[in-house]
PDB file of C-alpha atoms in Angstrom:
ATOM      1  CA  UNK A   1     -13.993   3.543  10.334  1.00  0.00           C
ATOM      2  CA  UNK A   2     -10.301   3.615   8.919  1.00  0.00           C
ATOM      3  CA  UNK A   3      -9.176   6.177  11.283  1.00  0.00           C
ATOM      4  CA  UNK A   4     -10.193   4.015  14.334  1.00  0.00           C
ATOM      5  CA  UNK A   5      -8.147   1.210  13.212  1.00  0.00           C
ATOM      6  CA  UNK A   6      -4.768   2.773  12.266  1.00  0.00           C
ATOM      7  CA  UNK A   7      -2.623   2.857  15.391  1.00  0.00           C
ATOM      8  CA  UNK A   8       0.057   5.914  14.911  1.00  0.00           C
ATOM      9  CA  UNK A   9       1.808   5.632  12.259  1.00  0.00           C
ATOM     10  CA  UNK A  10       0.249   1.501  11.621  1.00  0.00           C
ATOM     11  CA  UNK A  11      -1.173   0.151   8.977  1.00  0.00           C
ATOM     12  CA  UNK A  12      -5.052  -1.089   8.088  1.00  0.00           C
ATOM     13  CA  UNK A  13      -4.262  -4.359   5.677  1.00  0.00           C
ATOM     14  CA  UNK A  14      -7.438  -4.947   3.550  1.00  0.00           C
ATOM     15  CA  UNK A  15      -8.100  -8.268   1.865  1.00  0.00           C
ATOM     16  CA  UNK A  16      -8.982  -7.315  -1.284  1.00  0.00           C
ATOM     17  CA  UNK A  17      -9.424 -11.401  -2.715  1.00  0.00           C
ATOM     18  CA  UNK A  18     -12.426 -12.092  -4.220  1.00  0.00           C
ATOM     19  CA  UNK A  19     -13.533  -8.881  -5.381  1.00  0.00           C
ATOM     20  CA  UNK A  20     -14.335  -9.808  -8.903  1.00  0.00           C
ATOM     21  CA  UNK A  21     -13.752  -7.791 -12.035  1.00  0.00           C
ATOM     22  CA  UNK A  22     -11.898  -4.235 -10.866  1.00  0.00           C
ATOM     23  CA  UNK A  23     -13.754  -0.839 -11.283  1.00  0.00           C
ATOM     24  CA  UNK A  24     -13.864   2.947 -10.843  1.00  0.00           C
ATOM     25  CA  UNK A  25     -16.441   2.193  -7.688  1.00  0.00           C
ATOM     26  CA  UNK A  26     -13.108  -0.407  -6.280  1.00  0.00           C
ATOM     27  CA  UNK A  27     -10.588   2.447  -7.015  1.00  0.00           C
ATOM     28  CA  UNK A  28     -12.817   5.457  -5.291  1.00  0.00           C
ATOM     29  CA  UNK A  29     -13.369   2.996  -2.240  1.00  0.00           C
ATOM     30  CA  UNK A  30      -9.582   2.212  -2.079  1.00  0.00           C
ATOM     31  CA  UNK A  31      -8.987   5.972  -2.216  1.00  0.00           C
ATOM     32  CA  UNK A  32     -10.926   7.001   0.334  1.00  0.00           C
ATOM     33  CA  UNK A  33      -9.698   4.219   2.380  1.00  0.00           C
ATOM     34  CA  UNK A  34      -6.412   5.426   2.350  1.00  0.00           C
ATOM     35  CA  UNK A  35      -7.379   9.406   2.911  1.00  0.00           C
ATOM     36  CA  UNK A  36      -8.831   8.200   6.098  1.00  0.00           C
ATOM     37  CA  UNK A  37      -5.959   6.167   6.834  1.00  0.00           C
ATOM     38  CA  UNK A  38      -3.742   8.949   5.651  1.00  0.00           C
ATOM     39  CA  UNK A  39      -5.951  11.039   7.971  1.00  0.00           C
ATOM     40  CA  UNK A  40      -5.014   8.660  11.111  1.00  0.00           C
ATOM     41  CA  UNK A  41      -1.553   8.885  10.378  1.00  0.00           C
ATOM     42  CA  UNK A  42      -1.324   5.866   8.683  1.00  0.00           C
ATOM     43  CA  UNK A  43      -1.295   3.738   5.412  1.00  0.00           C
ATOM     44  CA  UNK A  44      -3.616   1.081   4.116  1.00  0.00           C
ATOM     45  CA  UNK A  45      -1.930  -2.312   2.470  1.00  0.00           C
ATOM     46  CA  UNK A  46      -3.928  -4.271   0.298  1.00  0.00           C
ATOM     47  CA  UNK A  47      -3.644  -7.853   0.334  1.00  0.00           C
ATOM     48  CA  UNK A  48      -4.322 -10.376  -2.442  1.00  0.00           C
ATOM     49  CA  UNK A  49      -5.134  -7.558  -5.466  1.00  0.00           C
ATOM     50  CA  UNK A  50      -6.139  -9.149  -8.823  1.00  0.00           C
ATOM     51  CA  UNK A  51      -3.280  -7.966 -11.521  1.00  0.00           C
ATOM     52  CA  UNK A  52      -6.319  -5.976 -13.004  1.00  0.00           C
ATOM     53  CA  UNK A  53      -6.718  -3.762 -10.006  1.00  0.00           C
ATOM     54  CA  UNK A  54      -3.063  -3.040  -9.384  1.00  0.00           C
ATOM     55  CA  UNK A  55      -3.027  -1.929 -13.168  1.00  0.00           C
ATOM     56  CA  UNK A  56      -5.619   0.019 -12.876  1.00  0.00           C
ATOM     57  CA  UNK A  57      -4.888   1.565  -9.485  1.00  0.00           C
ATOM     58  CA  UNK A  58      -1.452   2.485 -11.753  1.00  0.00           C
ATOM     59  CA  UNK A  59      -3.701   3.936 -14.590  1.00  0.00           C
ATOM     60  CA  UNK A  60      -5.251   6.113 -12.256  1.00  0.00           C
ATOM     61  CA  UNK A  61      -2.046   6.988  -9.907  1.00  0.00           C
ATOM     62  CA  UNK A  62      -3.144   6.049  -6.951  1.00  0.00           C
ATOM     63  CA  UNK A  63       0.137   4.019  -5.032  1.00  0.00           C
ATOM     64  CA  UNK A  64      -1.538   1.560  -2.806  1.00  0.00           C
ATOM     65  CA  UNK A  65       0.934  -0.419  -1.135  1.00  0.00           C
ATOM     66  CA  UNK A  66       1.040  -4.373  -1.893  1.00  0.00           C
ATOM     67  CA  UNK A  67       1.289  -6.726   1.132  1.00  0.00           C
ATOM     68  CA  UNK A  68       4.534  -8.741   0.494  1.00  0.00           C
ATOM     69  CA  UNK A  69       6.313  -5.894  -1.710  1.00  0.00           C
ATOM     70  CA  UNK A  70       9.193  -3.973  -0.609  1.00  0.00           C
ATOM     71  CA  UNK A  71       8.225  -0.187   0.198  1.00  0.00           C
ATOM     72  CA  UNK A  72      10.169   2.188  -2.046  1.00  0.00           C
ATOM     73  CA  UNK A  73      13.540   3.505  -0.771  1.00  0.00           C
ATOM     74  CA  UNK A  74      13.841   0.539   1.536  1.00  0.00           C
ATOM     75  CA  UNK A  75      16.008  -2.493   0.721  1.00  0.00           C
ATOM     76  CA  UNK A  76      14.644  -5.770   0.078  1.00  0.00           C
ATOM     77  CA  UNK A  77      14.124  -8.338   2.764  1.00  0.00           C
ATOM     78  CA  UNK A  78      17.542 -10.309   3.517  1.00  0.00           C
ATOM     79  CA  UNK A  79      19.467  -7.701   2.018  1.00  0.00           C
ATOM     80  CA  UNK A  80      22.407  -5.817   3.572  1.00  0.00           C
ATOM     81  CA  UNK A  81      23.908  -2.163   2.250  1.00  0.00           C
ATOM     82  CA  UNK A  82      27.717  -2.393   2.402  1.00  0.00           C
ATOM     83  CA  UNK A  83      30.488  -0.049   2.246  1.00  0.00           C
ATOM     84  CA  UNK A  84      33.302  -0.640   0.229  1.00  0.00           C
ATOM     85  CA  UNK A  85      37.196   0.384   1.408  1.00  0.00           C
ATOM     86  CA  UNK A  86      37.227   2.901  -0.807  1.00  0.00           C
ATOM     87  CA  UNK A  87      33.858   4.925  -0.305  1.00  0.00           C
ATOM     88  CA  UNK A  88      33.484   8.532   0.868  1.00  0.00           C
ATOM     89  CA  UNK A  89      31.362   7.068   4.048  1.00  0.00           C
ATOM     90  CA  UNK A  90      34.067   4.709   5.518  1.00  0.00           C
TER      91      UNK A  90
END
């Protein structure tokens, strides 16, 4: 169970290599994966997702996070935010 395995706030990583050709039964699976998860108070991560899948996990809205991409609203690994002289912050 999903819910057992997300630790506050973690994240359940699923290999998702190997899977073959992506369909409707892969996206409902991921889905409810990630209610449960949601459920737990976490996220599930998939790891290794054929281009096919991700597209079609797009088609169908469903924002799985990729292992290895950069979360949305957060910078990108090695990067710093600055402030210049002349911003309102400094």
């Amino acid at each position: 169970m999903v819910r057992g395995r997300v630790i506050s706030g973690g994240v359940v990583v699923c290999d998702v290599r190997g899977l073959g050709p992506p369909g409707l039964a892969h996206v409902e699976l991921l889905a409810r994966l990630e209610l449960a998860a949601r459920r737990g108070g976490g996220r599930i991560r998939l790891r290794g997702p054929d281009p096919a899948l991700r597209a079609l996990l797009g088609l169908v809205g469903l924002g799985i996070q990729v292992e290895g991409e950069v979360e949305e609203g957060e910078p990108a690994g090695g990067v710093e935010e600055a402030v210049e002289a002349g911003d309102a912050a400094s």
